[in-house]
Short mmCIF file of N, CA and C in Angstrom, two decimals:
data_model
loop_
_atom_site.label_atom_id
_atom_site.label_comp_id
_atom_site.label_asym_id
_atom_site.label_seq_id
_atom_site.Cartn_x
_atom_site.Cartn_y
_atom_site.Cartn_z
N MET A 107 -66.14 143.13 194.33
CA MET A 107 -65.37 144.21 194.94
C MET A 107 -64.09 143.59 195.14
N ARG A 108 -62.91 144.23 194.74
CA ARG A 108 -61.56 143.40 195.11
C ARG A 108 -60.92 144.36 196.20
N CYS A 109 -60.00 143.56 196.97
CA CYS A 109 -59.26 144.26 198.11
C CYS A 109 -58.32 144.84 197.37
N LEU A 110 -58.03 146.13 197.83
CA LEU A 110 -56.93 146.83 197.26
C LEU A 110 -56.19 147.55 198.59
N LYS A 111 -54.87 147.77 198.21
CA LYS A 111 -53.96 147.79 199.37
C LYS A 111 -52.69 149.06 198.92
N VAL A 112 -52.50 149.79 199.74
CA VAL A 112 -51.46 150.73 199.15
C VAL A 112 -50.24 150.22 198.97
N PRO A 113 -49.25 150.17 198.35
CA PRO A 113 -47.99 149.72 198.57
C PRO A 113 -47.00 150.45 199.66
N GLU A 114 -46.35 149.67 200.54
CA GLU A 114 -45.35 150.51 201.19
C GLU A 114 -44.57 151.84 200.74
N GLY A 115 -43.99 151.47 199.66
CA GLY A 115 -43.37 152.51 199.28
C GLY A 115 -43.99 153.54 198.38
N ARG A 116 -45.74 153.64 198.64
CA ARG A 116 -46.35 154.67 198.04
C ARG A 116 -47.10 155.41 198.92
N ARG A 117 -47.07 154.98 200.18
CA ARG A 117 -47.64 155.26 201.55
C ARG A 117 -47.87 156.94 201.41
N HIS A 118 -46.87 157.27 201.07
CA HIS A 118 -46.45 158.83 201.22
C HIS A 118 -47.40 159.63 200.46
N LEU A 119 -48.03 158.82 199.40
CA LEU A 119 -48.99 159.83 198.26
C LEU A 119 -50.20 159.88 198.73
N PHE A 120 -50.42 159.17 200.04
CA PHE A 120 -51.71 159.22 200.45
C PHE A 120 -51.76 159.49 201.76
N ALA A 121 -50.71 160.05 202.27
CA ALA A 121 -50.60 160.69 203.55
C ALA A 121 -51.43 162.13 203.78
N PHE A 122 -51.50 162.84 202.91
CA PHE A 122 -52.14 164.06 203.03
C PHE A 122 -53.37 164.15 202.35
N PRO A 123 -54.50 165.15 202.56
CA PRO A 123 -55.47 164.96 202.13
C PRO A 123 -55.56 165.59 200.71
N TYR A 124 -56.29 165.41 199.69
CA TYR A 124 -56.21 166.05 198.34
C TYR A 124 -57.34 167.33 198.53
N PRO A 125 -56.76 168.19 197.19
CA PRO A 125 -57.64 169.34 197.08
C PRO A 125 -59.16 169.11 196.96
N VAL A 126 -59.99 169.97 197.27
CA VAL A 126 -61.26 169.98 197.21
C VAL A 126 -62.06 170.40 195.93
N ALA A 127 -62.89 169.42 195.24
CA ALA A 127 -63.48 169.79 194.16
C ALA A 127 -64.94 169.96 194.04
N ILE A 128 -65.80 170.96 194.00
CA ILE A 128 -67.26 171.24 194.09
C ILE A 128 -67.82 171.18 192.78
N TRP A 129 -68.72 170.25 192.56
CA TRP A 129 -69.18 170.00 191.54
C TRP A 129 -71.04 170.40 191.47
N ARG A 130 -70.85 171.83 191.97
CA ARG A 130 -72.11 172.42 191.84
C ARG A 130 -72.06 173.52 191.14
N ASP A 131 -73.41 174.09 190.99
CA ASP A 131 -73.39 175.42 189.96
C ASP A 131 -73.25 176.54 190.81
N PRO A 132 -72.77 177.80 190.25
CA PRO A 132 -72.79 178.95 191.33
C PRO A 132 -74.58 179.49 191.24
N PRO A 133 -74.73 180.07 192.47
CA PRO A 133 -73.78 180.63 193.60
C PRO A 133 -73.42 179.30 194.69
N ARG A 134 -73.91 178.50 194.74
CA ARG A 134 -73.73 177.58 195.89
C ARG A 134 -72.22 177.08 195.75
N SER A 135 -71.78 176.64 194.62
CA SER A 135 -70.36 176.35 194.44
C SER A 135 -69.46 177.55 195.35
N VAL A 136 -69.77 178.56 194.97
CA VAL A 136 -68.81 179.59 195.51
C VAL A 136 -69.31 179.60 197.02
N GLU A 137 -70.62 179.74 197.54
CA GLU A 137 -70.76 179.65 199.09
C GLU A 137 -70.02 178.49 199.70
N LEU A 138 -70.05 177.22 198.90
CA LEU A 138 -69.32 175.90 199.64
C LEU A 138 -67.70 176.28 199.22
N ALA A 139 -67.23 176.95 198.38
CA ALA A 139 -65.87 177.01 198.42
C ALA A 139 -65.37 178.17 199.35
N ALA A 140 -66.31 179.18 199.49
CA ALA A 140 -65.85 180.07 200.92
C ALA A 140 -65.94 179.35 202.29
N GLU A 141 -66.67 178.55 202.25
CA GLU A 141 -66.94 177.96 203.53
C GLU A 141 -66.02 177.05 204.01
N ILE A 142 -65.91 176.08 202.99
CA ILE A 142 -64.38 175.20 203.17
C ILE A 142 -63.31 175.96 203.30
N ALA A 143 -62.95 176.96 202.57
CA ALA A 143 -61.77 177.78 202.87
C ALA A 143 -61.90 178.46 203.89
N ARG A 144 -62.78 178.90 204.89
CA ARG A 144 -62.63 179.29 206.20
C ARG A 144 -62.83 178.16 207.11
N ASP A 145 -63.19 177.28 206.97
CA ASP A 145 -63.15 175.82 207.86
C ASP A 145 -61.50 175.30 207.96
N LEU A 146 -60.99 175.32 206.99
CA LEU A 146 -59.79 175.37 206.83
C LEU A 146 -58.65 176.24 207.24
N GLY A 147 -58.97 177.12 207.60
CA GLY A 147 -58.19 178.35 208.24
C GLY A 147 -57.70 179.42 207.34
N ALA A 148 -58.36 179.42 206.11
CA ALA A 148 -58.08 180.41 205.11
C ALA A 148 -58.48 181.87 205.36
N ALA A 149 -57.88 182.76 205.62
CA ALA A 149 -58.37 184.28 206.25
C ALA A 149 -58.38 184.94 204.71
N ARG A 150 -57.53 184.49 203.38
CA ARG A 150 -57.34 185.13 202.24
C ARG A 150 -58.00 184.33 201.17
N ILE A 151 -58.69 184.78 200.29
CA ILE A 151 -58.87 183.75 198.69
C ILE A 151 -58.35 184.60 197.77
N PHE A 152 -57.77 183.58 196.83
CA PHE A 152 -57.36 184.22 195.78
C PHE A 152 -58.19 183.70 194.42
N THR A 153 -58.48 184.17 193.47
CA THR A 153 -59.15 183.62 192.46
C THR A 153 -58.51 183.47 191.09
N VAL A 154 -58.67 182.69 190.19
CA VAL A 154 -57.93 182.66 189.09
C VAL A 154 -58.68 181.85 187.89
N GLY A 155 -59.20 182.89 186.99
CA GLY A 155 -60.11 182.57 186.04
C GLY A 155 -61.34 183.80 186.07
N ASP A 156 -61.79 183.77 184.87
CA ASP A 156 -62.87 185.02 184.70
C ASP A 156 -63.77 184.54 185.20
N VAL A 157 -64.56 183.12 184.94
CA VAL A 157 -65.84 183.06 185.38
C VAL A 157 -65.83 182.93 186.75
N VAL A 158 -64.84 182.03 187.61
CA VAL A 158 -64.93 181.85 188.73
C VAL A 158 -64.72 183.33 189.66
N THR A 159 -63.73 184.05 189.05
CA THR A 159 -63.71 185.53 189.85
C THR A 159 -65.29 186.09 189.54
N ALA A 160 -65.58 186.15 188.56
CA ALA A 160 -67.32 187.00 187.98
C ALA A 160 -67.96 186.35 189.48
N ASN A 161 -67.89 184.71 189.60
CA ASN A 161 -69.10 184.14 190.06
C ASN A 161 -68.78 184.35 191.54
N PHE A 162 -67.75 184.69 192.30
CA PHE A 162 -67.34 184.97 193.59
C PHE A 162 -67.75 186.47 193.62
N LEU A 163 -67.72 187.44 192.69
CA LEU A 163 -68.09 188.80 193.04
C LEU A 163 -69.68 189.05 192.86
N ALA A 164 -70.20 188.26 191.92
CA ALA A 164 -71.65 188.14 191.99
C ALA A 164 -72.41 187.74 193.17
N ALA A 165 -71.41 186.74 193.91
CA ALA A 165 -71.82 186.21 195.17
C ALA A 165 -71.67 187.07 196.25
N GLY A 166 -71.23 188.23 195.98
CA GLY A 166 -70.76 189.37 197.16
C GLY A 166 -69.54 189.07 197.70
N LEU A 167 -68.58 188.10 197.53
CA LEU A 167 -67.47 187.84 198.16
C LEU A 167 -65.96 188.11 197.14
N ALA A 168 -65.88 189.27 197.21
CA ALA A 168 -64.48 189.74 196.61
C ALA A 168 -63.37 189.03 197.10
N PRO A 169 -62.69 188.39 196.04
CA PRO A 169 -61.48 187.85 196.52
C PRO A 169 -60.60 189.10 196.76
N ASP A 170 -59.36 188.56 197.26
CA ASP A 170 -58.39 189.27 197.72
C ASP A 170 -57.60 189.66 196.70
N ALA A 171 -57.26 188.92 195.74
CA ALA A 171 -56.61 189.08 194.44
C ALA A 171 -57.31 188.19 193.52
N ALA A 172 -57.02 188.49 192.26
CA ALA A 172 -57.53 187.62 191.42
C ALA A 172 -56.55 187.98 189.94
N ALA A 173 -56.78 187.06 189.34
CA ALA A 173 -56.17 186.80 187.96
C ALA A 173 -57.20 186.52 186.69
N VAL A 174 -57.20 187.40 185.76
CA VAL A 174 -58.33 186.95 184.54
C VAL A 174 -57.75 187.20 183.13
N ASP A 175 -58.03 186.61 182.48
CA ASP A 175 -57.55 187.44 180.95
C ASP A 175 -58.56 187.43 179.87
N LEU A 176 -59.97 187.86 180.59
CA LEU A 176 -60.92 188.42 179.94
C LEU A 176 -61.72 187.67 178.66
N LYS A 177 -61.25 185.92 179.08
CA LYS A 177 -61.75 185.46 178.11
C LYS A 177 -62.21 183.87 179.19
N THR A 178 -63.14 183.31 178.14
CA THR A 178 -63.41 182.21 178.77
C THR A 178 -63.34 181.03 177.86
N ARG A 179 -63.50 179.75 177.88
CA ARG A 179 -63.51 178.49 176.84
C ARG A 179 -64.65 178.80 175.79
N ARG A 180 -65.46 179.53 176.23
CA ARG A 180 -66.41 179.86 175.26
C ARG A 180 -66.28 181.31 174.61
N SER A 181 -64.97 181.91 174.65
CA SER A 181 -64.68 182.78 174.21
C SER A 181 -65.47 184.48 174.87
N GLU A 182 -66.20 184.10 175.75
CA GLU A 182 -66.92 185.41 176.14
C GLU A 182 -66.29 186.17 177.00
N TYR A 183 -66.91 187.36 176.95
CA TYR A 183 -65.77 188.64 177.65
C TYR A 183 -66.92 188.56 179.14
N VAL A 184 -65.82 188.41 180.27
CA VAL A 184 -66.36 188.25 181.33
C VAL A 184 -65.84 189.69 182.01
N ARG A 185 -66.87 190.61 182.82
CA ARG A 185 -66.71 191.77 182.99
C ARG A 185 -66.22 191.69 184.82
N THR A 186 -64.95 191.84 185.13
CA THR A 186 -64.50 191.89 186.68
C THR A 186 -63.74 192.98 186.77
N VAL A 187 -63.00 193.93 185.93
CA VAL A 187 -62.43 194.82 186.32
C VAL A 187 -62.71 195.75 186.99
N GLU A 188 -63.75 196.16 187.15
CA GLU A 188 -64.16 197.35 187.73
C GLU A 188 -64.39 197.10 189.25
N ALA A 189 -64.38 195.95 189.55
CA ALA A 189 -64.08 195.41 191.05
C ALA A 189 -63.17 195.26 192.02
N PHE A 190 -61.91 195.90 191.10
CA PHE A 190 -60.55 195.71 191.87
C PHE A 190 -60.01 197.47 191.72
N PRO A 191 -59.60 197.90 192.94
CA PRO A 191 -58.95 199.14 192.72
C PRO A 191 -57.55 199.12 192.22
N ARG A 192 -57.23 198.01 192.18
CA ARG A 192 -55.65 197.95 191.46
C ARG A 192 -55.55 197.03 190.52
N ILE A 193 -55.07 197.35 189.40
CA ILE A 193 -54.81 196.53 188.17
C ILE A 193 -53.44 196.62 187.45
N LEU A 194 -53.14 195.15 187.66
CA LEU A 194 -51.75 195.18 187.05
C LEU A 194 -51.82 194.33 185.82
N ARG A 195 -51.47 194.88 184.55
CA ARG A 195 -51.28 194.05 183.31
C ARG A 195 -49.97 193.39 183.08
N VAL A 196 -50.23 192.37 182.74
CA VAL A 196 -48.91 191.32 182.42
C VAL A 196 -49.25 190.41 180.98
N ARG A 197 -47.68 190.09 180.64
CA ARG A 197 -48.06 189.34 179.69
C ARG A 197 -47.50 187.48 180.39
N ASN A 198 -48.21 186.68 179.62
CA ASN A 198 -48.21 185.43 180.13
C ASN A 198 -48.82 184.29 179.28
N PRO A 199 -47.87 183.84 178.03
CA PRO A 199 -48.39 182.99 177.16
C PRO A 199 -48.96 181.72 177.65
N PRO A 200 -49.77 181.09 177.15
CA PRO A 200 -50.08 179.42 177.47
C PRO A 200 -49.21 178.63 177.92
N GLY A 201 -49.38 177.93 179.11
CA GLY A 201 -48.30 177.12 179.62
C GLY A 201 -47.09 177.53 180.28
N TYR A 202 -47.12 178.91 180.72
CA TYR A 202 -46.20 179.45 181.00
C TYR A 202 -46.20 180.15 182.28
N ILE A 203 -45.26 180.31 183.14
CA ILE A 203 -45.40 181.23 184.05
C ILE A 203 -44.17 182.47 183.98
N THR A 204 -44.52 183.46 183.47
CA THR A 204 -43.49 184.25 183.09
C THR A 204 -42.76 185.06 184.24
N GLU A 205 -41.45 185.71 184.30
CA GLU A 205 -41.06 186.33 185.28
C GLU A 205 -41.85 187.65 185.61
N GLU A 206 -42.31 188.18 184.71
CA GLU A 206 -43.35 189.46 185.06
C GLU A 206 -44.65 188.82 185.60
N ALA A 207 -45.04 187.73 185.25
CA ALA A 207 -46.25 187.16 185.78
C ALA A 207 -46.10 186.73 187.39
N TRP A 208 -44.91 186.08 187.63
CA TRP A 208 -44.67 185.62 188.91
C TRP A 208 -44.17 187.02 189.68
N ALA A 209 -43.90 187.90 189.22
CA ALA A 209 -43.44 189.15 190.13
C ALA A 209 -45.00 189.76 190.35
N ALA A 210 -45.67 189.75 189.66
CA ALA A 210 -47.29 190.15 189.66
C ALA A 210 -48.03 189.30 190.57
N VAL A 211 -47.82 188.32 191.02
CA VAL A 211 -48.36 187.44 191.56
C VAL A 211 -47.99 187.70 192.91
N GLU A 212 -46.58 187.72 193.05
CA GLU A 212 -46.05 188.20 194.60
C GLU A 212 -46.67 189.25 194.82
N TYR A 213 -46.74 190.41 194.06
CA TYR A 213 -47.24 191.71 194.46
C TYR A 213 -48.79 191.78 195.01
N ALA A 214 -49.73 191.09 193.94
CA ALA A 214 -51.18 190.88 194.45
C ALA A 214 -51.10 189.89 195.57
N VAL A 215 -50.32 189.16 196.07
CA VAL A 215 -50.46 188.15 197.21
C VAL A 215 -50.35 189.11 198.50
N LYS A 216 -49.68 190.13 198.18
CA LYS A 216 -49.03 191.30 199.31
C LYS A 216 -50.12 192.48 199.36
N THR A 217 -51.03 192.65 198.30
CA THR A 217 -51.75 193.94 198.07
C THR A 217 -53.11 193.47 197.95
N PRO A 218 -53.89 193.25 199.00
CA PRO A 218 -55.41 193.13 198.44
C PRO A 218 -55.81 194.24 197.62
N GLY A 219 -56.99 193.73 197.11
CA GLY A 219 -57.70 194.48 195.86
C GLY A 219 -57.13 194.57 194.41
N THR A 220 -56.02 193.47 194.38
CA THR A 220 -55.22 193.64 193.04
C THR A 220 -55.75 192.35 192.07
N LEU A 221 -55.83 193.18 190.97
CA LEU A 221 -56.27 192.21 189.64
C LEU A 221 -55.34 192.21 188.56
N LEU A 222 -54.81 191.10 188.26
CA LEU A 222 -53.95 190.47 187.44
C LEU A 222 -54.54 190.49 185.90
N LEU A 223 -54.70 191.25 185.06
CA LEU A 223 -55.24 191.52 183.76
C LEU A 223 -54.30 190.72 182.78
N VAL A 224 -54.29 189.51 182.32
CA VAL A 224 -53.39 188.70 181.81
C VAL A 224 -53.40 188.76 180.13
N ASP A 225 -52.35 189.46 179.46
CA ASP A 225 -52.57 189.18 178.08
C ASP A 225 -52.09 187.63 177.96
N GLY A 226 -52.51 186.75 177.63
CA GLY A 226 -52.30 185.63 176.98
C GLY A 226 -53.18 184.20 177.92
N GLU A 227 -52.65 183.67 178.93
CA GLU A 227 -53.30 182.82 179.55
C GLU A 227 -53.33 182.97 181.00
N GLU A 228 -54.24 183.07 181.68
CA GLU A 228 -53.90 182.98 183.29
C GLU A 228 -53.63 181.86 183.83
N ASP A 229 -54.22 180.40 183.41
CA ASP A 229 -54.34 179.12 184.10
C ASP A 229 -53.24 178.80 185.25
N MET A 230 -52.05 178.76 184.30
CA MET A 230 -51.06 178.60 185.18
C MET A 230 -50.51 179.29 186.41
N LEU A 231 -51.02 180.33 186.61
CA LEU A 231 -50.97 181.18 187.80
C LEU A 231 -51.36 180.96 188.93
N SER A 232 -52.37 179.96 188.91
CA SER A 232 -53.04 179.40 190.33
C SER A 232 -51.73 178.52 190.86
N LEU A 233 -50.80 178.06 190.22
CA LEU A 233 -49.72 177.64 190.85
C LEU A 233 -48.72 178.52 191.25
N ALA A 234 -48.75 179.79 190.79
CA ALA A 234 -47.93 180.55 191.10
C ALA A 234 -48.55 181.37 192.64
N PHE A 235 -49.78 181.38 192.54
CA PHE A 235 -50.64 181.91 193.62
C PHE A 235 -50.42 180.64 194.83
N ILE A 236 -50.31 179.51 194.88
CA ILE A 236 -50.32 178.41 195.51
C ILE A 236 -48.89 178.37 196.16
N ALA A 237 -48.01 178.76 195.08
CA ALA A 237 -46.26 178.81 195.64
C ALA A 237 -46.07 180.06 196.45
N LEU A 238 -46.95 181.21 196.62
CA LEU A 238 -46.29 182.39 197.01
C LEU A 238 -47.67 182.90 197.95
N ALA A 239 -48.81 182.61 198.10
CA ALA A 239 -49.44 182.73 198.98
C ALA A 239 -49.02 182.31 200.27
N PRO A 240 -49.89 183.08 201.28
CA PRO A 240 -49.44 182.79 202.80
C PRO A 240 -50.27 181.38 203.03
N ASP A 241 -49.86 180.52 204.48
CA ASP A 241 -50.44 179.41 204.73
C ASP A 241 -51.82 179.54 204.90
N ASP A 242 -52.34 180.80 205.44
CA ASP A 242 -53.83 181.11 205.65
C ASP A 242 -54.66 181.68 204.71
N SER A 243 -54.51 181.34 203.22
CA SER A 243 -54.97 181.37 202.08
C SER A 243 -55.43 180.31 201.37
N ALA A 244 -56.26 180.38 200.46
CA ALA A 244 -56.70 179.33 199.72
C ALA A 244 -56.93 179.97 198.30
N VAL A 245 -56.68 179.05 197.10
CA VAL A 245 -56.38 179.58 195.78
C VAL A 245 -57.82 178.73 195.20
N VAL A 246 -58.60 179.50 194.61
CA VAL A 246 -59.78 178.94 193.64
C VAL A 246 -59.82 178.98 192.55
N TYR A 247 -59.99 178.16 191.44
CA TYR A 247 -60.09 178.09 190.09
C TYR A 247 -60.98 177.19 189.46
N GLY A 248 -61.21 177.12 188.47
CA GLY A 248 -62.32 176.26 187.60
C GLY A 248 -61.51 175.12 186.98
N HIS A 249 -62.06 174.13 187.31
CA HIS A 249 -61.62 172.87 186.34
C HIS A 249 -62.16 172.96 184.89
N TYR A 250 -61.67 172.17 183.96
CA TYR A 250 -61.91 172.54 182.76
C TYR A 250 -63.34 171.46 182.79
N LYS A 251 -63.54 170.61 183.18
CA LYS A 251 -64.84 169.65 183.57
C LYS A 251 -65.85 170.45 184.25
N GLY A 252 -65.72 171.68 184.78
CA GLY A 252 -66.95 172.32 185.56
C GLY A 252 -66.76 172.36 186.94
N ALA A 253 -65.62 171.60 187.62
CA ALA A 253 -65.83 171.63 189.22
C ALA A 253 -65.16 173.13 189.45
N LEU A 254 -65.41 173.68 190.79
CA LEU A 254 -64.72 174.63 191.35
C LEU A 254 -63.75 173.92 192.45
N ILE A 255 -62.32 174.44 191.99
CA ILE A 255 -61.28 173.79 193.09
C ILE A 255 -60.89 174.53 194.10
N VAL A 256 -60.65 174.14 195.31
CA VAL A 256 -60.37 174.85 196.14
C VAL A 256 -59.30 174.22 197.17
N ILE A 257 -58.03 174.93 196.95
CA ILE A 257 -56.79 174.40 197.46
C ILE A 257 -56.43 175.39 198.68
N PRO A 258 -56.60 175.02 199.95
CA PRO A 258 -56.37 175.61 201.25
C PRO A 258 -54.61 175.41 201.33
N VAL A 259 -54.05 176.56 200.81
CA VAL A 259 -52.59 176.61 200.75
C VAL A 259 -51.87 176.03 202.04
N GLY A 260 -52.00 176.21 202.98
CA GLY A 260 -51.41 175.71 204.20
C GLY A 260 -51.60 174.29 204.24
N LYS A 261 -52.52 173.73 204.09
CA LYS A 261 -52.84 172.13 204.21
C LYS A 261 -52.34 171.54 202.89
N TYR A 262 -52.14 172.03 201.94
CA TYR A 262 -51.57 171.56 200.51
C TYR A 262 -50.55 171.71 200.03
N LYS A 263 -49.37 172.21 201.03
CA LYS A 263 -47.82 172.49 200.83
C LYS A 263 -47.40 171.93 199.74
N GLU A 264 -47.82 170.38 199.74
CA GLU A 264 -47.22 169.29 198.99
C GLU A 264 -47.12 169.98 197.23
N ILE A 265 -48.54 170.49 197.08
CA ILE A 265 -48.62 170.90 195.65
C ILE A 265 -47.48 171.74 195.00
N ARG A 266 -46.92 172.53 195.88
CA ARG A 266 -45.90 173.48 195.44
C ARG A 266 -44.71 172.87 194.74
N GLU A 267 -44.52 171.56 195.17
CA GLU A 267 -43.54 170.38 194.39
C GLU A 267 -43.73 170.38 193.09
N LEU A 268 -45.22 170.88 192.29
CA LEU A 268 -45.37 170.85 190.83
C LEU A 268 -44.28 171.87 190.19
N LEU A 269 -43.58 172.60 190.79
CA LEU A 269 -42.83 173.54 190.31
C LEU A 269 -41.59 173.00 189.78
N LYS A 270 -41.44 171.93 190.28
CA LYS A 270 -40.14 171.25 190.30
C LYS A 270 -39.97 170.22 188.91
N TYR A 271 -41.14 170.33 188.25
CA TYR A 271 -41.53 169.66 187.04
C TYR A 271 -41.49 170.46 185.73
N MET A 272 -41.60 171.71 186.04
CA MET A 272 -41.43 172.76 185.04
C MET A 272 -40.12 172.89 184.54
N GLU A 273 -40.26 173.11 183.40
CA GLU A 273 -38.47 173.58 182.71
C GLU A 273 -38.55 175.23 182.80
N PRO A 274 -36.96 175.45 183.09
CA PRO A 274 -36.99 177.11 182.82
C PRO A 274 -36.96 177.39 181.36
N CYS A 275 -37.54 178.82 181.37
CA CYS A 275 -37.75 179.31 179.99
C CYS A 275 -36.49 179.74 179.17
#
């Protein structure tokens, strides 16, 4: 084992805790995500992704709002639409956050029970939820390697800085 030291000029990168990755199968992953979110002060949970949203619903934990595109990596159709009283349809191509999608996330954050039904891809909308959600919220999405990612928004405000690295459309 080697001795490792954080360089003084990089200390700020290690000054805050990083988001939580849960490497468990549902329903345990969902239970842990909800418990962690609550323990870190989240009163609201927003989900991004079909499987994540469906797993929350199957566990009896309806998210305050969600974004889905009715597809998964395996091209399956995941049914979540019936669980939400309000549905907004938005266009959002892969790798983008369109103005329309940004406005829809803003509405969803303010209006519990809203499902964003995305024509295109919803993945980048997790960043929009993180940017727009109140500090007493958590954003939960699936990692492509299988983990469930929990972002307690108030504790991880630094993640919002990622928006600086996106180019205007």
